[in-house]
Amino acid sequence: MSLDADGNASPAAASDGLVISRGGMAALVDVLVRRGFTVVGPTVRDGAIVLAELRSADELPYGRGVELEAGRYRLRERSDGAAFANSAGPQSWKAFLHPSRVREWSADRVGDEVVFTADQVTPPRYAFLGVRPCDLRAIAVQDRVLTGGVYRDPVYEGRRSGALLIVVECTEPGATCFCVSMGTGPAASPGYDLVMTEVVDEDGHHFWARSGSPEGAEILAELPGHPADPETQETARAGVAAAADRMGRTLPEADLRELMAGTLDAPRWDDVAGRCLTCGNCTMVCPTCFCTTTEDITDLTGDHAERWRLWDSCFDLDFSQLHGGPVRASSRSRYRQWMTHKLGTWYDQFGSSGCVGCGRCIVWCPVGIDITEEAAALHDWTRSGAPESAPESP
Amino acid sequence: MVTHLRAATEPGPATDPRPTLAVWKFASCDGCQLTLLDCEDELLGLTERVRIDHFLEMTPAEGADGERARLAGRGPYDLSLVEGSITTAEDAERIQHVRRISRYLVTIGACATAGGIQALRNFTDVDEFLDAVYAQPEYIGTLETSTPISAHVPVDFELRGCPIDRRQLLEVITAHLAGRRPQISSHSVCFECKRRGTTCITVAHGTPCLGPVTHAGCGAICPAFGRGCYGCFGPMSKPNLRSMVAQLRHDGMSERDIQRVFRTFNAASPEYAPVPDLAAEGQHSSRA
Ligand code: SF4
Ligand code: SF4
Ligand code: SF4
Ligand code: SF4
């Protein structure tokens, strides 16, 4: 993990970037809209900072922060007026890239034939404003899962290929964040078009913006601002570095893949199963969970059918339904599937962790089940109470 | 008026290829049957695919000849939709008859599927109520309990809700006509909140909500309007009531409130049976 926030790795960062004001942020949204993007970013709705289409930068959550705890999310006022000093909102960008409901095709009986029509909606060109560093890595994870193999998901690919990613680094980690443990933040790793760091100090409210792609550089060139001075860069870097020292959560310093594989029989799974509602919220809010189910429907005439794809979850009994019943009937087996997939078997399947440490599953679990606490308990068990038969890592 | 439309499209029973539909009422409020009439845009299309033969809420006539319908129906019917619970000895007989004359029997709504709100009598002494409410209780013939249809006859499909959801009703009928399994999920209401993008009201506002133990199907209406789900679709598959009760307590509900929130339209659901003890326990908390 790199705490180096200067973006030197990016091709278009020959200059040190630009310092823009709140006015520059307003200009950014205007430029994006003018360039034909559908701008999506954080905004306050229903008592939370949600992701929604923005028409102007006035809709950003200036002066709103969040208090996060396991199973608890509260908005609060921020006297500094910062717009991006918040995290772990109720949605992630997958709501736009990997939508919860998609019609894949429809079929009509025409005479003696059945005519299939694939749904080929041209997706909007999204500009995502305010992608957190962990979210950027989550998008990279979904890229691998949904477009990295033999079978590529056209829905995801269509939305993803045109998407412009504007990352805002983290200066205010939430109490449930653990990106440092996962090596995904609070500084941005490559993959963005633009990256910004928000600085609020005696000189005012600024954003230090750098580009990470030719398109990002073009957009940056259209914004009002001044070349980044060393002081602003210094303050911004210090803010991100300080955030790394204020992580709300950590994962045990162990090989997580081995930890998961070696604790499949731990009694802790029964403990967490006693608390887990199997409601599926954790998988739905997780920015990397990708599972879907299909529903085939017909209409009353019997001459028209449609196939829909919907978000699914390994907490659903139907998820593992075979003839005779679900394979994962107990809540123990379902919670264990979720956690071992996120932290363990994802490596075997996709070569990385399935968790980026965003903390959403902790916040949005109605009963506050905390993946870091569960991992720590399993880790403790291997070190103290584990029976000899438990396969300890060599 | 609908009868009139039917007559226009009806070639007569002998040559009519359409499957027949019957709608039955037992102890209930009629809300679920009305959901069928509520399918305004689809009703015409529906009558082209099925012959609605017995539906007293819609018409006093039965069959194509317009003869006056009897409570017991003429039968047989391809698809029977049964609303209401069994609360009298006569109805306990009648449901046997309805089953005999129905090829495929679907219960619609909380009363038919779980006993309904009238199943509150199951937890107390009915005679006491009779004495308190009626001047001459000897004229009232009622059973000690209100029971779901499945306690009396085999049921082919149970549709949840108080009342049922219009789209789900159409899905069950459409699936039956197409000979496929209805797309009705038994997971939690939370799935529906998340899919429609509703911010969780328990986590963001501390509002008590039964969504995590409640059967999906409504489309998560209540949380979308900032109100906690009160479980009108009844329990989902394998709900964790111990943890749910602890959470409701954490969100400020008293033992009495917790008992009462589960004692509504699906009060007699077997899954809810442990709730009074769990609410009384007061000790267990997953949120220590
Ligand atoms: S498992 Fe939890 S913390 Fe990790 S990426 Fe998913 S939601 Fe975020
Ligand atoms: S944790 Fe469950 S829902 Fe998420 S990707 Fe894995 S199997 Fe799918
Ligand atoms: S861990 Fe929490 S959010 Fe996930 S299924 Fe269990 S109770 Fe629901
Ligand atoms: S949210 Fe709950 S109470 Fe409201 S309609 Fe749906 S199931 Fe019924």
XYZ file of C-alpha atoms and ligand atoms in Angstrom:
714
model
C 0.000 0.000 0.000
C 1.234 3.430 -0.877
C 0.606 6.558 1.080
C 2.254 8.535 -1.635
C -0.446 10.938 -2.693
C 1.305 12.820 -5.417
C -0.031 10.819 -8.351
C 3.342 10.787 -10.094
C 2.658 7.387 -11.541
C -0.066 8.788 -13.770
C 0.861 9.772 -17.311
C -0.686 13.208 -17.369
C 0.706 14.344 -14.047
C 3.694 16.033 -15.572
C 2.578 19.185 -13.853
C 1.758 19.222 -10.172
C -1.911 19.709 -10.893
C -4.285 22.488 -10.157
C -5.749 24.003 -7.038
C -9.420 24.785 -7.520
C -11.905 26.470 -5.208
C -15.566 25.651 -4.575
C -16.179 27.736 -7.650
C -13.821 25.440 -9.552
C -15.826 22.450 -8.335
C -18.976 24.083 -9.689
C -17.159 24.630 -12.989
C -16.115 20.966 -13.018
C -19.714 19.766 -12.828
C -20.698 22.255 -15.526
C -17.870 21.087 -17.790
C -18.866 17.465 -17.296
C -22.509 18.184 -18.055
C -21.518 20.167 -21.128
C -19.366 17.269 -22.307
C -22.438 15.085 -22.183
C -21.747 13.152 -18.995
C -24.395 12.043 -16.565
C -22.736 13.252 -13.382
C -23.281 11.075 -10.322
C -22.004 12.033 -6.912
C -22.782 12.260 -3.218
C -25.800 14.266 -2.082
C -28.015 14.329 0.974
C -31.302 12.463 0.710
C -33.482 10.724 3.309
C -31.027 11.422 6.099
C -27.988 9.927 4.385
C -25.320 10.845 1.860
C -26.484 8.856 -1.141
C -25.153 8.651 -4.696
C -27.435 10.323 -7.203
C -27.388 12.272 -10.417
C -26.098 15.809 -9.816
C -27.172 18.793 -11.862
C -24.836 21.178 -10.127
C -22.097 21.142 -7.512
C -24.503 22.891 -5.118
C -26.024 19.470 -4.535
C -22.783 18.111 -3.031
C -22.944 17.497 0.730
C -21.028 20.614 1.732
C -20.851 20.844 5.514
C -22.294 17.394 6.125
C -20.383 14.606 7.794
C -21.334 11.212 9.145
C -21.021 9.315 12.400
C -20.536 5.643 11.677
C -20.709 2.621 13.932
C -21.655 -0.997 13.468
C -25.338 -0.923 12.523
C -25.554 2.850 12.868
C -25.301 5.798 10.484
C -26.062 9.395 11.379
C -25.602 12.620 9.475
C -24.024 15.521 11.303
C -23.150 19.104 10.535
C -19.526 19.990 9.804
C -18.400 23.489 10.652
C -15.576 23.310 8.086
C -17.988 23.003 5.163
C -16.149 20.002 3.673
C -18.049 18.039 1.024
C -16.085 14.794 0.970
C -15.267 14.227 4.637
C -17.648 11.283 4.837
C -17.691 7.628 3.854
C -19.623 4.342 3.730
C -22.871 5.707 2.348
C -25.794 3.356 1.732
C -24.912 2.713 -1.906
C -21.788 2.103 -3.881
C -21.030 2.778 -7.545
C -22.136 -0.734 -8.402
C -25.704 0.586 -8.273
C -24.803 2.322 -11.566
C -22.272 -0.076 -13.091
C -23.968 -3.323 -12.105
C -27.607 -2.291 -11.648
C -29.943 -4.157 -9.341
C -32.517 -4.882 -12.077
C -31.789 -5.319 -15.761
C -33.919 -6.781 -18.535
C -31.651 -8.999 -20.594
C -33.975 -9.979 -23.398
C -37.545 -10.379 -24.388
C -39.194 -12.897 -26.679
C -42.388 -12.719 -28.705
C -44.344 -15.371 -30.474
C -44.931 -14.155 -34.020
C -46.940 -16.646 -36.002
C -45.137 -19.970 -35.652
C -41.880 -18.412 -34.607
C -40.427 -17.043 -31.432
C -38.455 -13.861 -31.937
C -35.832 -12.960 -29.369
C -34.728 -9.378 -28.808
C -31.690 -8.678 -26.680
C -31.976 -5.502 -24.667
C -29.358 -3.159 -25.997
C -29.926 0.076 -24.219
C -27.100 2.526 -24.789
C -26.090 3.420 -21.258
C -25.446 7.032 -20.310
C -21.817 8.148 -20.139
C -21.310 8.450 -16.418
C -18.914 10.745 -14.620
C -18.555 9.498 -11.066
C -17.578 12.397 -8.819
C -16.259 11.571 -5.363
C -15.142 7.953 -5.794
C -13.271 6.979 -2.612
C -9.885 5.256 -3.020
C -11.380 2.003 -1.668
C -14.270 2.342 -4.125
C -11.817 2.735 -6.990
C -10.265 -0.556 -5.980
C -13.714 -2.118 -5.659
C -14.442 -1.084 -9.250
C -11.164 -2.726 -10.280
C -12.290 -5.887 -8.484
C -15.619 -5.896 -10.319
C -13.768 -5.216 -13.586
C -11.870 -8.455 -13.053
C -14.940 -10.424 -12.033
C -17.357 -9.178 -14.664
C -15.101 -8.474 -17.630
C -11.810 -10.215 -16.869
C -12.675 -13.736 -17.891
C -13.985 -15.657 -20.848
C -17.560 -14.522 -20.296
C -17.856 -10.767 -20.216
C -20.925 -9.072 -18.862
C -22.098 -6.678 -21.584
C -24.263 -4.667 -19.208
C -21.369 -3.903 -16.904
C -18.932 -3.417 -19.735
C -21.229 -0.999 -21.517
C -21.626 1.187 -18.455
C -18.047 0.868 -17.281
C -16.177 1.495 -20.517
C -17.445 5.058 -20.865
C -17.325 5.965 -17.188
C -15.106 8.805 -16.031
C -13.745 8.249 -12.526
C -13.028 11.246 -10.328
C -11.511 10.077 -7.084
C -11.443 12.158 -3.926
C -8.848 10.945 -1.454
C -9.823 10.423 2.159
C -8.874 12.859 4.879
C -11.587 11.803 7.297
C -11.876 8.023 7.674
C -15.028 6.698 9.297
C -15.060 4.639 12.463
C -15.772 1.576 10.334
C -13.071 2.096 7.682
C -10.125 -0.302 7.367
C -8.658 0.481 3.947
C -5.133 0.607 5.413
C -5.458 -3.074 6.383
C -6.583 -3.902 2.861
C -4.014 -1.675 1.135
C -6.697 0.252 -0.742
C -6.562 3.761 0.775
C -6.765 6.442 2.032
C -4.585 7.628 -0.886
C -5.703 6.912 -4.430
C -4.057 4.191 -6.456
C -3.921 4.471 -10.273
C -6.995 3.941 -12.379
C -8.691 7.307 -12.068
C -9.192 10.033 -14.644
C -8.948 12.768 -12.057
C -7.991 12.712 -8.408
C -8.599 15.403 -5.843
C -7.684 16.042 -2.262
C -9.924 18.358 -0.275
C -8.140 20.958 1.850
C -9.927 23.238 4.269
C -7.570 25.566 6.140
C -7.064 29.220 7.019
C -6.615 29.942 3.311
C -10.070 28.656 2.526
C -11.706 25.619 0.941
C -9.717 24.094 -1.909
C -9.280 20.956 -3.918
C -5.902 19.860 -5.190
C -6.727 18.208 -8.517
C -4.467 16.046 -10.681
C -5.245 14.121 -13.828
C -4.640 10.429 -14.414
C -5.698 10.108 -18.056
C -5.673 12.235 -21.220
C -9.389 12.900 -20.857
C -8.854 13.889 -17.228
C -6.103 16.278 -18.323
C -8.385 17.868 -20.915
C -11.079 18.444 -18.349
C -8.586 19.811 -15.842
C -7.366 22.270 -18.453
C -10.857 23.730 -18.672
C -11.119 24.502 -14.963
C -10.374 27.823 -13.305
C -7.621 27.529 -10.694
C -3.949 28.078 -10.069
C -1.026 25.699 -10.432
C -0.584 23.684 -7.246
C 1.718 25.465 -4.826
C 3.992 23.407 -2.539
C 2.095 24.466 0.619
C -1.258 23.196 -0.626
C 0.330 19.945 -1.803
C 2.008 19.568 1.567
C -1.211 20.169 3.517
C -3.117 17.760 1.283
C -0.525 15.004 1.614
C -0.375 15.486 5.362
C -4.171 15.234 5.573
C -4.198 11.911 3.727
C -1.240 10.579 5.708
C -2.936 11.522 8.977
C -6.083 9.713 7.832
C -4.061 6.520 7.512
C -3.229 6.791 11.203
C -6.863 7.281 12.188
C -8.427 4.136 10.737
C -11.505 3.135 12.701
C -10.958 -0.602 12.209
C -8.193 -3.053 11.297
C -8.068 -6.646 10.181
C -5.730 -9.042 11.970
C -2.232 -9.053 10.522
C -2.348 -12.570 9.198
C -2.695 -14.324 5.872
C -6.458 -13.915 5.616
C -6.850 -16.600 3.005
C -5.193 -19.106 5.303
C -7.117 -17.780 8.263
C -10.414 -18.415 6.466
C -9.406 -21.849 5.190
C -8.114 -22.907 8.595
C -11.103 -21.898 10.713
C -14.024 -23.495 8.903
C -14.940 -25.451 12.024
C -14.437 -22.661 14.539
C -17.207 -22.293 17.124
C -17.262 -18.578 16.364
C -19.419 -19.298 13.302
C -22.191 -20.492 15.606
C -21.869 -17.340 17.640
C -22.226 -15.021 14.656
C -24.999 -17.195 13.218
C -26.955 -16.534 16.403
C -26.863 -12.815 15.637
C -27.110 -12.861 11.830
C -30.589 -12.178 10.448
C -29.615 -13.591 7.017
C -31.238 -10.442 5.670
C -28.656 -10.035 2.888
C -27.977 -6.338 3.482
C -24.205 -6.805 3.755
C -23.921 -8.341 0.298
C -26.187 -5.734 -1.272
C -24.176 -2.786 0.085
C -20.788 -4.394 -0.589
C -19.174 -2.700 -3.592
C -17.625 -5.941 -4.845
C -20.455 -8.484 -4.390
C -21.649 -9.315 -7.875
C -24.073 -12.226 -7.586
C -27.278 -12.087 -9.561
C -30.267 -14.289 -10.173
C -32.512 -14.436 -13.215
C -36.273 -14.318 -13.391
C -38.142 -15.418 -16.467
C -41.580 -13.932 -16.721
C -44.424 -14.286 -19.173
C -47.429 -12.078 -19.669
C -51.083 -13.062 -19.679
C -51.227 -13.619 -23.419
C -48.519 -16.255 -23.176
C -47.003 -14.737 -26.332
C -44.470 -12.499 -24.620
C -41.658 -13.472 -22.251
C -38.844 -11.538 -20.600
C -35.667 -12.422 -18.780
C -34.664 -10.132 -15.927
C -31.479 -10.127 -13.926
C -31.599 -9.061 -10.284
C -29.075 -8.677 -7.485
C -28.926 -11.838 -5.453
C -27.185 -12.752 -2.227
C -25.634 -15.873 -0.768
C -27.830 -15.191 2.297
C -30.917 -16.101 0.258
C -31.983 -19.720 0.775
C -32.802 -19.908 -2.936
C -29.171 -19.080 -3.726
C -28.078 -22.658 -3.066
C -31.379 -24.365 -3.860
C -30.958 -27.706 -5.574
C -33.450 -30.520 -5.843
C -34.355 -31.458 -2.298
C -33.540 -28.117 -0.709
C -30.889 -25.486 -0.145
C -27.291 -26.619 0.240
C -26.614 -23.791 2.699
C -29.670 -24.076 4.892
C -28.177 -22.910 8.191
C -27.384 -19.273 8.824
C -23.961 -20.468 9.971
C -23.175 -21.819 6.535
C -24.515 -18.708 4.838
C -22.581 -16.226 6.966
C -19.487 -18.372 6.540
C -19.910 -18.400 2.754
C -20.062 -14.600 2.681
C -17.051 -14.018 4.879
C -14.815 -16.759 3.508
C -15.607 -15.585 -0.007
C -14.779 -11.958 0.756
C -11.539 -12.630 2.614
C -10.430 -16.049 1.407
C -11.733 -17.891 -1.634
C -11.864 -14.665 -3.672
C -8.070 -14.967 -3.933
C -8.422 -18.423 -5.463
C -11.116 -17.268 -7.836
C -9.960 -13.808 -8.871
C -6.441 -13.360 -7.492
C -7.266 -10.640 -4.988
C -9.199 -9.952 -1.844
C -12.934 -9.554 -2.289
C -12.914 -6.928 0.433
C -11.535 -3.416 0.043
C -12.172 -2.285 3.618
C -14.919 0.269 2.894
C -16.833 -0.629 6.062
C -20.287 -0.568 4.436
C -21.204 -4.089 5.511
C -20.448 -3.123 9.112
C -22.475 0.087 9.045
C -25.480 -1.250 7.134
C -25.878 -4.550 8.976
C -29.037 -3.906 11.019
C -27.603 -5.844 13.969
C -24.093 -4.442 13.607
C -22.179 -7.594 12.735
C -18.596 -6.508 12.087
C -16.424 -8.452 9.650
C -13.253 -7.149 11.357
C -14.466 -8.292 14.755
C -15.350 -11.723 13.377
C -11.961 -12.024 11.689
C -10.221 -11.040 14.916
C -12.196 -13.640 16.863
C -11.259 -16.348 14.362
C -7.644 -15.235 14.518
C -7.672 -15.375 18.320
C -9.127 -18.848 18.146
C -6.291 -20.135 15.965
C -3.777 -18.717 18.388
C -5.301 -19.823 21.655
C -8.331 -22.053 21.738
C -8.117 -23.938 18.454
C -8.178 -27.696 18.866
C -5.133 -29.519 17.541
C -7.094 -30.881 14.614
C -7.584 -27.366 13.269
C -5.245 -26.890 10.348
C -2.961 -24.115 11.551
C -0.942 -22.369 8.929
C 2.473 -23.981 8.736
C -70.027 -4.660 -16.372
C -67.279 -7.196 -16.380
C -69.904 -9.898 -16.777
C -71.017 -8.166 -19.909
C -67.464 -8.169 -21.300
C -67.171 -11.846 -20.543
C -70.352 -12.664 -22.375
C -68.995 -10.949 -25.453
C -65.881 -13.105 -25.588
C -67.440 -16.321 -24.468
C -68.277 -19.031 -26.952
C -69.926 -21.144 -24.257
C -68.620 -23.753 -21.832
C -68.768 -26.774 -24.122
C -66.410 -25.319 -26.704
C -64.604 -22.856 -24.457
C -60.928 -23.797 -24.215
C -60.198 -21.385 -21.377
C -59.350 -22.770 -17.949
C -61.883 -21.867 -15.284
C -61.207 -19.682 -12.275
C -63.064 -19.563 -8.986
C -62.598 -17.148 -6.100
C -63.643 -18.227 -2.609
C -64.173 -16.296 0.553
C -63.813 -17.582 4.089
C -63.256 -15.444 7.236
C -61.695 -12.314 5.766
C -62.191 -8.676 4.848
C -62.438 -9.111 1.031
C -59.355 -6.976 0.443
C -57.411 -9.745 -1.289
C -60.265 -10.666 -3.662
C -60.597 -7.004 -4.482
C -56.968 -7.074 -5.567
C -58.137 -9.173 -8.506
C -60.663 -6.522 -9.531
C -57.948 -3.980 -8.907
C -55.995 -5.415 -11.860
C -57.804 -2.875 -13.995
C -55.437 -2.783 -16.960
C -54.974 -6.543 -17.037
C -58.525 -7.630 -16.296
C -59.650 -7.798 -19.902
C -56.567 -9.764 -20.884
C -57.168 -12.067 -17.948
C -60.729 -12.824 -18.985
C -59.449 -13.780 -22.404
C -57.216 -16.419 -20.842
C -59.436 -17.717 -18.044
C -63.160 -18.031 -17.614
C -64.088 -16.489 -14.314
C -66.817 -18.891 -13.324
C -67.334 -18.292 -9.648
C -66.573 -14.928 -8.072
C -69.379 -13.640 -5.888
C -67.600 -10.364 -5.223
C -67.820 -9.627 -8.939
C -71.070 -11.193 -10.033
C -73.944 -13.141 -8.468
C -74.044 -15.339 -11.584
C -72.159 -18.536 -12.284
C -71.008 -19.844 -15.634
C -71.927 -18.676 -19.097
C -75.662 -19.169 -18.722
C -75.789 -16.547 -15.995
C -77.532 -18.836 -13.517
C -77.513 -17.614 -9.935
C -74.361 -18.874 -8.207
C -74.562 -20.969 -5.069
C -72.109 -20.518 -2.237
C -70.738 -23.995 -2.901
C -70.136 -23.315 -6.581
C -70.802 -25.636 -9.485
C -67.298 -26.841 -10.180
C -64.977 -28.289 -11.106
C -62.523 -25.393 -11.480
C -59.010 -25.370 -12.844
C -57.747 -22.648 -10.508
C -59.217 -21.675 -7.174
C -58.125 -18.589 -5.289
C -59.025 -18.936 -1.636
C -59.272 -15.944 0.654
C -59.891 -16.125 4.392
C -59.344 -18.432 7.325
C -61.396 -21.198 8.855
C -63.344 -20.012 11.897
C -66.588 -22.003 11.790
C -67.506 -25.662 11.575
C -69.431 -24.959 8.330
C -66.369 -23.420 6.727
C -64.247 -26.363 7.818
C -66.660 -28.510 5.774
C -66.853 -26.101 2.869
C -63.089 -25.929 2.332
C -63.056 -29.710 1.916
C -65.662 -29.313 -0.802
C -63.726 -26.461 -2.453
C -60.596 -28.566 -2.485
C -62.471 -31.479 -4.076
C -63.726 -29.320 -6.943
C -60.407 -27.457 -7.547
C -57.498 -28.723 -9.607
C -55.027 -26.115 -8.368
C -55.674 -24.270 -5.126
C -53.905 -21.046 -4.188
C -54.483 -19.308 -0.882
C -54.367 -15.538 -1.123
C -53.424 -13.308 1.792
C -52.545 -13.464 5.460
C -55.933 -14.856 6.577
C -55.872 -17.853 4.242
C -52.151 -18.410 4.690
C -51.653 -17.762 8.411
C -55.098 -17.363 10.020
C -55.276 -13.583 9.797
C -55.810 -11.021 12.534
C -58.809 -13.055 13.687
C -56.312 -15.685 14.869
C -55.720 -13.467 17.911
C -58.514 -15.576 19.392
C -56.086 -18.511 19.354
C -54.223 -16.951 22.267
C -57.227 -16.443 24.500
C -60.627 -17.774 25.529
C -63.220 -17.217 22.794
C -66.167 -17.708 25.153
C -65.074 -14.724 27.181
C -65.181 -12.570 24.069
C -68.591 -13.911 23.110
C -69.967 -13.023 26.522
C -68.433 -9.581 26.424
C -69.488 -8.658 22.890
C -72.840 -10.310 22.164
C -76.079 -9.879 24.061
C -77.066 -13.431 23.159
C -73.843 -15.349 22.617
C -75.761 -18.612 22.183
C -76.605 -17.497 18.626
C -72.930 -17.347 17.657
C -71.404 -20.489 16.193
C -67.682 -20.182 16.008
C -64.599 -22.289 16.488
C -62.044 -21.780 19.241
C -59.389 -20.918 16.679
C -58.851 -19.271 13.332
C -56.695 -21.511 11.183
C -55.082 -21.231 7.765
C -56.424 -23.216 4.825
C -53.325 -25.420 4.876
C -54.373 -26.745 8.294
C -57.411 -28.314 6.586
C -56.538 -29.256 3.014
C -53.425 -29.526 0.844
C -52.583 -26.161 -0.714
C -50.712 -25.834 -4.009
C -49.388 -22.332 -3.481
C -49.585 -19.713 -0.732
C -49.507 -16.041 -1.650
C -48.595 -13.705 1.205
C -49.666 -10.245 2.200
C -52.353 -8.212 3.903
C -53.526 -7.494 1.332
C -51.724 -9.413 -1.412
C -49.705 -7.555 -4.013
C -51.449 -7.080 -7.350
C -48.365 -7.905 -9.441
C -47.726 -11.054 -7.425
C -51.307 -12.206 -7.943
C -50.971 -11.727 -11.691
C -47.649 -13.563 -11.594
C -49.214 -16.569 -9.854
C -52.082 -16.720 -12.347
C -49.808 -16.136 -15.344
C -47.336 -18.757 -14.168
C -50.157 -21.222 -13.672
C -51.406 -20.607 -17.204
C -47.905 -21.056 -18.609
C -47.286 -24.163 -16.529
C -44.256 -22.688 -14.793
C -43.244 -21.967 -11.214
C -44.261 -18.504 -9.988
C -41.359 -16.090 -9.440
C -42.100 -15.395 -5.803
C -39.095 -15.071 -3.495
C -39.138 -15.962 0.175
C -36.206 -13.793 1.255
C -36.382 -10.665 3.408
C -37.952 -7.291 2.649
C -34.377 -5.912 2.958
C -33.600 -7.339 -0.488
C -36.368 -5.197 -1.938
C -35.224 -2.060 -0.088
C -31.692 -2.500 -1.353
C -32.728 -3.250 -4.917
C -34.887 -0.142 -5.080
C -32.217 1.970 -3.364
C -34.037 2.820 -0.137
C -31.696 3.891 2.652
C -32.122 1.546 5.616
C -34.323 3.360 8.141
C -33.126 1.238 11.052
C -29.465 2.035 10.479
C -29.886 5.683 9.415
C -32.670 6.694 11.797
C -32.996 4.008 14.460
C -36.541 3.213 13.299
C -37.658 -0.264 14.435
C -38.420 -2.391 11.353
C -39.454 -6.014 10.848
C -38.021 -6.059 7.317
C -35.125 -8.421 8.152
C -37.518 -11.213 9.183
C -40.389 -10.431 6.836
C -41.208 -12.218 3.592
C -40.588 -10.062 0.506
C -43.311 -9.362 -2.014
C -44.681 -5.904 -1.305
C -41.730 -4.179 -2.977
C -40.687 -2.694 0.396
C -43.394 -0.042 0.449
C -43.297 1.051 4.085
C -39.556 1.733 4.492
C -39.652 3.756 1.251
C -41.985 6.103 3.121
C -39.849 6.167 6.268
C -42.028 3.745 8.193
C -40.819 0.489 9.722
C -42.132 -2.700 8.137
C -44.754 -4.233 10.428
C -44.660 -7.630 8.803
C -47.885 -7.821 6.818
C -46.349 -10.454 4.520
C -45.513 -12.669 7.492
C -42.242 -14.436 8.255
C -39.631 -15.095 5.585
C -37.993 -18.513 5.324
C -36.091 -19.340 8.501
C -36.254 -15.946 10.236
C -33.887 -15.302 13.156
C -36.420 -14.002 15.649
C -34.075 -14.075 18.597
C -31.772 -11.580 16.960
C -34.679 -9.551 15.562
C -36.290 -9.206 18.979
C -32.964 -8.120 20.492
C -32.634 -5.521 17.765
C -36.161 -4.179 18.265
C -35.358 -3.789 21.945
C -32.155 -1.991 20.996
C -34.246 0.352 18.834
C -36.356 1.269 21.830
C -39.341 -1.078 21.756
C -40.729 -2.343 25.044
C -41.555 -5.993 25.712
C -45.239 -5.186 25.232
C -44.620 -3.365 21.935
C -42.548 -6.253 20.624
C -45.239 -8.764 21.519
C -47.871 -6.631 19.850
C -46.002 -5.927 16.633
C -45.873 -9.669 15.941
C -49.530 -10.112 16.949
C -51.140 -8.698 13.856
C -52.224 -10.221 10.527
C -49.873 -13.168 10.796
C -50.144 -13.583 14.573
C -50.576 -17.342 14.393
C -47.575 -18.000 12.126
C -45.675 -20.838 13.800
C -42.410 -18.949 13.210
C -43.595 -16.217 15.582
C -44.383 -18.618 18.427
C -41.123 -17.976 20.351
C -41.579 -14.177 20.301
C -43.339 -13.738 23.686
C -40.597 -15.663 25.489
C -37.854 -13.854 23.593
C -39.429 -10.493 24.336
C -39.704 -11.392 28.003
C -36.146 -12.642 28.235
C -34.836 -9.120 28.025
C -31.348 -10.342 28.710
C -30.093 -11.570 25.389
C -28.753 -8.806 23.257
C -26.696 -9.087 20.128
C -25.820 -5.437 20.526
C -24.156 -5.684 23.960
S -16.795 -6.879 2.744
Fe -17.579 -5.068 3.817
S -15.816 -3.750 4.174
Fe -15.234 -5.275 2.633
S -15.634 -4.273 0.660
Fe -17.485 -5.441 1.173
S -18.798 -3.972 2.271
Fe -16.734 -3.097 2.204
S -20.167 -12.907 -0.701
Fe -22.002 -13.939 -1.454
S -23.177 -12.408 -2.624
Fe -21.054 -11.632 -2.347
S -19.994 -12.271 -4.216
Fe -19.647 -13.854 -2.646
S -21.254 -15.387 -2.963
Fe -21.859 -13.501 -4.081
S -24.298 -10.082 8.578
Fe -25.789 -8.487 9.063
S -26.371 -7.584 7.083
Fe -25.363 -9.544 6.670
S -27.060 -11.000 6.528
Fe -26.303 -11.064 8.648
S -27.610 -9.599 9.751
Fe -27.885 -9.183 7.544
S -43.087 -3.138 4.219
Fe -43.837 -4.745 5.592
S -45.750 -3.927 6.488
Fe -45.225 -2.643 4.692
S -46.390 -3.512 3.001
Fe -44.352 -4.483 2.998
S -44.541 -6.363 4.262
Fe -46.323 -5.061 4.663
